[in-house]
Every structure is written in C-alpha cells, then in structure tokens.
C-alpha cells in the first residue's frame, strides 16, 4: 500500500513538472512570436516619403509660438487678442498626416482667418528679387510693411514644414520642392498669404523690383507677377509706385522704360491703376 501511494505521488509530481515545462515553453514561444510579429510590423510599416528639399524646421511648434508671442507683445501689441496656440493648431492641422503634394487652399483657410489683421493704407510694400534690401528697409523704416512684416509672414519666414501619411505625421527629414509638386505646404501657404496681403492693400502701394536682373525686373512667374499684381483692388488702391533698384556695383540691366517694366505697366494700366516708376531708387 505505501508503495502504491509513493508511486501515485511520483506520478503527480511528474505530471506537475511536465505541466510547468509545457507552460514555460508556451510562454517562451508566445514571447518569441510577439517579438517576431512586432519586428515584422516595424520593418514592413510605411516609411516617410523622401523629397529633395530640407525637412520640417526642428522644434516647429516652439518656433511658431515664440514668433507669434513676440509679434503681438513686442511689435504690434494692438493684436494682443490673437490666440497664438489656436494659430499653431490651425497651421498644424493644415498639413499633419497629409501627403505634402496634396495640400489645398481649404487646408489653410482657418489659419488665414484667425491670423490675418488689417494693413494700414499707404503702407503695403511688395517686392521681387530684392529680399534682403527690402527687409533691411522696412526694419529701419516703420512706414512700410512687406508680407513678412505681417503676423502670418513673420511666423513663417525662412522656415519649412510638411506632413506625411505615416507616424508621427510630420516629416523632419525632407519636404518637396515646388519643382516636385506645386501643391506643397509652403507654396500653397505663401500663395494664399500673398493673395490676402494684396487684397488688403489700399491707398498708395509700393513695389520694389531689382533692375540688375538680366532676365528682367518684372517676372510673370514670380509671386508678385502671378498673384499679387492681379489681386490689387483698383477701388482701394489709388496709385502703384514702382521702385526700381540696382545691385551696388552690379549691372543696370533695366530702367523704367525697359521691356519687363513696360509689361508690368500694361497690366496695371489695363486694370485702371495710376503708375509712377522711379529708376535707381534710393
């Protein structure tokens, strides 16, 4: 009888040990399978699209918020009712998790509405190929405002951003150039902002163009030539004053009687604008 009881206990221990071994083996197998599946998903998951231009500016949110707060506290305190956090969210919603070649004006409409502000008459200054000079000028002369001196332009000047359908929804490695696709986040943004800036202009409008450009000071393909000039309102703008400047020590390729300036004058005259052109403006 004791022998039988001992045998029974031995069998129970054996069964228990076998059960424990099987359970451990099953756990190990589950861990291995989970690891393989996770690794497989990571390997086979969607990758960021690759483009030819620089990627999204690092710490984009902090940059946008910092510029927004600086603008409404230091530069234009009268815009203190602007909600910088809402402005950032509207910008982010316009491009995050989206294919950067499929951006539309509707994506940016909420941002344009909450970040826009009135432009005083006689202060609008447009430009083409005179970036450094025109902004040095407005920095020292508060009588004029370029698009980059508005809240929208100030926040977005010289930075880049684009989204991607895959996580985390923002591509910090690369963004598309205009030559890769025109409906990219940057191009659509600046076209909309430029259109709105031109529509807001009133009184005497100034335009600074580069007369040292061999291809001509006025280019139909530029933002000014393709968008802004056609969105100036003849009922609000009394006069267009063209400032034709030249590079220091550079060629004087064009004067106020040059071919491209004449094309600009024709466009403006057809739209019933009064025009003044000042050559070699200082």
Tab-separated table of C-alpha atoms in Angstrom:
chain	number	residue	atom	x	y	z
A	1	UNK	CA	0.000	0.000	0.000
A	2	UNK	CA	2.725	2.564	0.865
A	3	UNK	CA	4.453	1.643	-2.367
A	4	UNK	CA	1.312	2.444	-4.356
A	5	UNK	CA	0.913	5.773	-2.558
A	6	UNK	CA	4.548	6.635	-3.291
A	7	UNK	CA	4.067	5.779	-6.962
A	8	UNK	CA	0.973	7.975	-7.124
A	9	UNK	CA	2.822	10.921	-5.606
A	10	UNK	CA	5.679	10.413	-8.038
A	11	UNK	CA	3.262	10.427	-10.971
A	12	UNK	CA	1.620	13.608	-9.649
A	13	UNK	CA	4.985	15.341	-9.347
A	14	UNK	CA	5.924	14.179	-12.815
A	15	UNK	CA	2.664	15.464	-14.284
A	16	UNK	CA	3.102	18.762	-12.427
A	17	UNK	CA	6.656	19.163	-13.659
A	18	UNK	CA	5.647	18.305	-17.205
A	19	UNK	CA	2.816	20.854	-16.966
A	20	UNK	CA	5.185	23.533	-15.716
A	21	UNK	CA	7.652	22.771	-18.503
A	22	UNK	CA	4.888	22.922	-21.127
A	23	UNK	CA	3.607	26.212	-19.693
A	24	UNK	CA	7.082	27.745	-19.692
A	25	UNK	CA	7.658	26.547	-23.252
A	26	UNK	CA	4.359	28.093	-24.302
A	27	UNK	CA	5.267	31.390	-22.661
A	28	UNK	CA	8.676	31.446	-24.346
A	29	UNK	CA	7.051	30.647	-27.695
A	30	UNK	CA	4.495	33.434	-27.196
A	31	UNK	CA	7.242	35.934	-26.392
A	32	UNK	CA	9.268	34.885	-29.454
A	33	UNK	CA	6.219	35.107	-31.740
A	34	UNK	CA	5.254	38.509	-30.342
A	35	UNK	CA	8.776	39.776	-30.894
A	36	UNK	CA	8.837	38.480	-34.457
A	37	UNK	CA	5.447	39.998	-35.231
A	38	UNK	CA	6.407	43.352	-33.738
A	39	UNK	CA	9.702	43.320	-35.617
A	40	UNK	CA	7.880	42.408	-38.803
A	41	UNK	CA	5.394	45.231	-38.406
A	42	UNK	CA	8.207	47.679	-37.738
A	43	UNK	CA	10.083	46.502	-40.781
A	44	UNK	CA	7.083	46.390	-43.101
A	45	UNK	CA	5.335	49.558	-41.837
A	46	UNK	CA	5.026	52.667	-44.060
A	47	UNK	CA	8.151	54.770	-44.390
A	48	UNK	CA	8.435	58.547	-44.650
A	49	UNK	CA	8.242	59.869	-48.207
A	50	UNK	CA	11.539	61.253	-49.483
A	51	UNK	CA	11.851	64.664	-51.168
A	52	UNK	CA	14.593	66.983	-52.426
A	53	UNK	CA	14.142	69.986	-50.135
A	54	UNK	CA	15.004	70.409	-46.442
A	55	UNK	CA	12.649	68.874	-43.925
A	56	UNK	CA	10.416	70.494	-41.334
A	57	UNK	CA	12.196	73.009	-39.113
A	58	UNK	CA	13.208	71.427	-35.817
A	59	UNK	CA	11.024	72.409	-32.852
A	60	UNK	CA	8.495	73.897	-35.256
A	61	UNK	CA	5.824	74.381	-32.604
A	62	UNK	CA	8.157	76.316	-30.315
A	63	UNK	CA	9.393	78.454	-33.230
A	64	UNK	CA	5.862	79.372	-34.366
A	65	UNK	CA	4.605	80.080	-30.848
A	66	UNK	CA	7.707	82.096	-29.974
A	67	UNK	CA	7.406	84.266	-33.071
A	68	UNK	CA	3.681	84.715	-32.578
A	69	UNK	CA	4.038	85.833	-28.951
A	70	UNK	CA	6.943	88.114	-29.843
A	71	UNK	CA	4.962	89.722	-32.671
A	72	UNK	CA	1.887	90.546	-30.604
A	73	UNK	CA	3.765	91.643	-27.489
A	74	UNK	CA	6.836	93.451	-28.846
A	75	UNK	CA	5.948	94.575	-32.360
A	76	UNK	CA	2.186	95.045	-32.530
A	77	UNK	CA	0.582	94.955	-29.067
A	78	UNK	CA	-2.711	96.068	-30.635
A	79	UNK	CA	-3.034	92.460	-31.876
A	80	UNK	CA	-2.987	91.143	-28.313
A	81	UNK	CA	-6.330	89.401	-28.800
A	82	UNK	CA	-4.743	86.877	-31.174
A	83	UNK	CA	-4.605	83.337	-29.769
A	84	UNK	CA	-1.136	82.006	-30.648
A	85	UNK	CA	-1.961	78.450	-29.558
A	86	UNK	CA	-5.003	78.374	-31.850
A	87	UNK	CA	-2.882	79.773	-34.664
A	88	UNK	CA	-0.337	76.978	-34.179
A	89	UNK	CA	-3.064	74.314	-34.085
A	90	UNK	CA	-4.567	75.693	-37.315
A	91	UNK	CA	-1.188	75.587	-39.040
A	92	UNK	CA	-0.508	72.052	-37.807
A	93	UNK	CA	-3.954	70.816	-38.875
A	94	UNK	CA	-3.307	72.148	-42.374
A	95	UNK	CA	-0.505	69.675	-43.095
A	96	UNK	CA	-0.016	66.999	-40.408
A	97	UNK	CA	-0.547	63.382	-41.567
A	98	UNK	CA	-1.232	64.652	-45.126
A	99	UNK	CA	0.588	63.869	-48.351
A	100	UNK	CA	2.631	67.064	-48.874
A	101	UNK	CA	1.777	67.126	-52.578
A	102	UNK	CA	-1.983	67.248	-51.963
A	103	UNK	CA	-2.341	70.438	-49.906
A	104	UNK	CA	-5.238	72.761	-50.825
A	105	UNK	CA	-6.235	76.330	-50.027
A	106	UNK	CA	-9.075	74.923	-47.920
A	107	UNK	CA	-6.476	73.358	-45.611
A	108	UNK	CA	-5.120	76.810	-44.758
A	109	UNK	CA	-8.383	78.768	-44.709
A	110	UNK	CA	-8.896	78.536	-40.892
A	111	UNK	CA	-5.318	79.755	-40.317
A	112	UNK	CA	-5.743	82.695	-42.702
A	113	UNK	CA	-8.918	83.758	-40.953
A	114	UNK	CA	-7.624	83.742	-37.388
A	115	UNK	CA	-4.122	85.128	-38.094
A	116	UNK	CA	-4.994	87.932	-40.524
A	117	UNK	CA	-5.135	91.573	-39.452
A	118	UNK	CA	-5.758	94.937	-41.162
A	119	UNK	CA	-2.952	96.611	-43.134
A	120	UNK	CA	-2.953	100.429	-42.833
A	121	UNK	CA	-3.386	102.321	-46.111
A	122	UNK	CA	-0.240	103.576	-47.875
A	123	UNK	CA	1.980	101.060	-46.033
A	124	UNK	CA	1.907	97.973	-48.306
A	125	UNK	CA	5.281	97.230	-49.878
A	126	UNK	CA	5.580	94.417	-52.437
A	127	UNK	CA	8.873	93.086	-53.764
A	128	UNK	CA	10.540	90.642	-56.124
A	129	UNK	CA	14.224	89.596	-56.096
A	130	UNK	CA	15.017	92.277	-53.507
A	131	UNK	CA	14.562	90.186	-50.353
A	132	UNK	CA	17.497	91.400	-48.249
A	133	UNK	CA	17.259	95.047	-49.262
A	134	UNK	CA	13.505	95.393	-48.829
A	135	UNK	CA	13.548	93.876	-45.351
A	136	UNK	CA	16.500	95.970	-44.223
A	137	UNK	CA	14.475	98.923	-45.440
A	138	UNK	CA	11.292	98.066	-43.535
A	139	UNK	CA	13.304	97.236	-40.426
A	140	UNK	CA	14.694	100.772	-40.365
A	141	UNK	CA	11.596	102.473	-41.797
A	142	UNK	CA	8.364	101.641	-39.975
A	143	UNK	CA	6.295	103.453	-42.616
A	144	UNK	CA	6.045	100.330	-44.770
A	145	UNK	CA	5.086	96.679	-44.348
A	146	UNK	CA	6.008	93.710	-46.518
A	147	UNK	CA	4.157	90.414	-46.282
A	148	UNK	CA	6.947	89.185	-43.989
A	149	UNK	CA	6.173	92.069	-41.635
A	150	UNK	CA	2.618	90.810	-41.093
A	151	UNK	CA	1.856	88.192	-38.438
A	152	UNK	CA	1.460	85.367	-40.974
A	153	UNK	CA	4.632	86.228	-42.860
A	154	UNK	CA	6.654	86.904	-39.709
A	155	UNK	CA	5.830	83.472	-38.274
A	156	UNK	CA	6.584	81.557	-41.466
A	157	UNK	CA	9.580	83.469	-42.828
A	158	UNK	CA	12.581	81.244	-43.663
A	159	UNK	CA	11.195	78.083	-42.076
A	160	UNK	CA	9.836	74.916	-43.659
A	161	UNK	CA	7.206	72.336	-42.794
A	162	UNK	CA	5.434	69.359	-44.353
A	163	UNK	CA	3.476	66.333	-43.254
A	164	UNK	CA	3.492	62.645	-44.094
A	165	UNK	CA	0.746	59.982	-44.033
A	166	UNK	CA	2.843	57.818	-41.690
A	167	UNK	CA	3.559	58.466	-37.992
A	168	UNK	CA	4.408	60.901	-36.493
A	169	UNK	CA	2.671	62.819	-39.287
A	170	UNK	CA	5.435	65.433	-39.722
A	171	UNK	CA	8.458	64.891	-41.961
A	172	UNK	CA	11.605	66.320	-40.383
A	173	UNK	CA	13.911	64.741	-42.969
A	174	UNK	CA	12.717	66.223	-46.267
A	175	UNK	CA	9.932	68.239	-47.899
A	176	UNK	CA	9.033	68.612	-51.595
A	177	UNK	CA	10.369	71.404	-53.735
A	178	UNK	CA	7.993	73.338	-55.936
A	179	UNK	CA	9.524	71.547	-58.936
A	180	UNK	CA	8.433	68.212	-57.418
A	181	UNK	CA	4.846	69.335	-56.834
A	182	UNK	CA	3.233	72.778	-56.709
A	183	UNK	CA	0.600	71.851	-54.134
A	184	UNK	CA	3.143	71.526	-51.336
A	185	UNK	CA	2.552	73.092	-47.888
A	186	UNK	CA	4.961	76.006	-48.321
A	187	UNK	CA	3.870	77.042	-51.829
A	188	UNK	CA	0.166	76.895	-51.030
A	189	UNK	CA	0.696	78.870	-47.816
A	190	UNK	CA	2.665	81.697	-49.440
A	191	UNK	CA	0.307	81.943	-52.401
A	192	UNK	CA	-2.681	82.305	-50.086
A	193	UNK	CA	-0.919	84.746	-47.772
A	194	UNK	CA	0.288	86.809	-50.760
A	195	UNK	CA	-3.189	86.945	-52.255
A	196	UNK	CA	-4.661	88.092	-48.949
A	197	UNK	CA	-1.899	90.699	-48.496
A	198	UNK	CA	-2.598	92.147	-51.960
A	199	UNK	CA	-6.364	92.202	-51.394
A	200	UNK	CA	-5.861	94.148	-48.157
A	201	UNK	CA	-3.713	96.871	-49.771
A	202	UNK	CA	-5.172	100.365	-50.009
A	203	UNK	CA	-4.036	103.886	-50.852
A	204	UNK	CA	-0.601	104.206	-52.459
A	205	UNK	CA	1.102	100.839	-52.964
A	206	UNK	CA	4.891	100.462	-53.276
A	207	UNK	CA	6.722	97.793	-55.321
A	208	UNK	CA	10.499	97.257	-55.048
A	209	UNK	CA	11.994	95.443	-58.063
A	210	UNK	CA	15.579	94.539	-58.981
A	211	UNK	CA	16.787	96.294	-62.142
A	212	UNK	CA	20.042	94.301	-62.148
A	213	UNK	CA	18.315	91.036	-63.087
A	214	UNK	CA	19.300	90.197	-66.658
A	215	UNK	CA	16.022	88.389	-67.348
A	216	UNK	CA	14.058	91.498	-66.357
A	217	UNK	CA	12.929	93.205	-63.167
A	218	UNK	CA	9.329	92.067	-63.569
A	219	UNK	CA	8.750	88.329	-63.933
A	220	UNK	CA	5.300	86.930	-64.676
A	221	UNK	CA	6.215	83.699	-62.850
A	222	UNK	CA	7.035	85.438	-59.557
A	223	UNK	CA	4.598	85.639	-56.643
A	224	UNK	CA	4.221	89.353	-57.318
A	225	UNK	CA	3.798	88.862	-61.060
A	226	UNK	CA	1.409	85.910	-60.914
A	227	UNK	CA	-0.635	86.581	-57.778
A	228	UNK	CA	-0.205	89.912	-56.037
A	229	UNK	CA	-0.474	92.247	-59.003
A	230	UNK	CA	-3.769	90.627	-60.060
A	231	UNK	CA	-5.284	90.823	-56.579
A	232	UNK	CA	-4.713	94.525	-56.013
A	233	UNK	CA	-8.109	96.201	-55.853
A	234	UNK	CA	-8.450	99.274	-58.170
A	235	UNK	CA	-11.278	100.542	-55.973
A	236	UNK	CA	-8.985	100.617	-52.929
A	237	UNK	CA	-5.536	101.344	-54.434
A	238	UNK	CA	-5.076	104.891	-55.705
A	239	UNK	CA	-1.571	104.509	-57.124
A	240	UNK	CA	1.181	101.936	-57.708
A	241	UNK	CA	4.655	103.340	-57.098
A	242	UNK	CA	7.435	101.192	-58.633
A	243	UNK	CA	10.879	101.465	-57.032
A	244	UNK	CA	13.477	100.101	-59.449
A	245	UNK	CA	16.733	99.397	-57.571
A	246	UNK	CA	20.083	98.055	-58.739
A	247	UNK	CA	22.761	95.972	-57.071
A	248	UNK	CA	25.687	98.010	-55.741
A	249	UNK	CA	28.436	97.678	-58.313
A	250	UNK	CA	26.181	95.416	-60.367
A	251	UNK	CA	24.762	95.877	-63.866
A	252	UNK	CA	21.848	98.200	-64.564
A	253	UNK	CA	20.038	95.766	-66.807
A	254	UNK	CA	16.737	97.603	-66.857
A	255	UNK	CA	15.283	101.064	-66.404
A	256	UNK	CA	11.703	102.279	-66.046
A	257	UNK	CA	11.431	102.179	-69.835
A	258	UNK	CA	12.631	98.565	-70.054
A	259	UNK	CA	10.638	95.712	-71.612
A	260	UNK	CA	9.611	93.871	-68.452
A	261	UNK	CA	8.650	97.101	-66.646
A	262	UNK	CA	6.559	98.037	-69.652
A	263	UNK	CA	4.759	94.693	-69.381
A	264	UNK	CA	4.018	95.451	-65.729
A	265	UNK	CA	2.767	98.926	-66.638
A	266	UNK	CA	0.471	97.436	-69.282
A	267	UNK	CA	-1.047	95.022	-66.766
A	268	UNK	CA	-1.606	97.820	-64.258
A	269	UNK	CA	-2.996	100.239	-66.846
A	270	UNK	CA	-5.447	97.623	-68.092
A	271	UNK	CA	-6.709	97.395	-64.504
A	272	UNK	CA	-7.018	101.203	-64.285
A	273	UNK	CA	-4.182	101.861	-61.833
A	274	UNK	CA	-2.222	105.094	-61.785
A	275	UNK	CA	1.514	104.290	-62.060
A	276	UNK	CA	4.730	106.029	-61.062
A	277	UNK	CA	8.126	104.427	-61.719
A	278	UNK	CA	11.256	105.723	-60.012
A	279	UNK	CA	14.520	104.494	-61.510
A	280	UNK	CA	17.532	103.630	-59.350
A	281	UNK	CA	15.504	104.388	-56.220
A	282	UNK	CA	17.450	105.442	-53.113
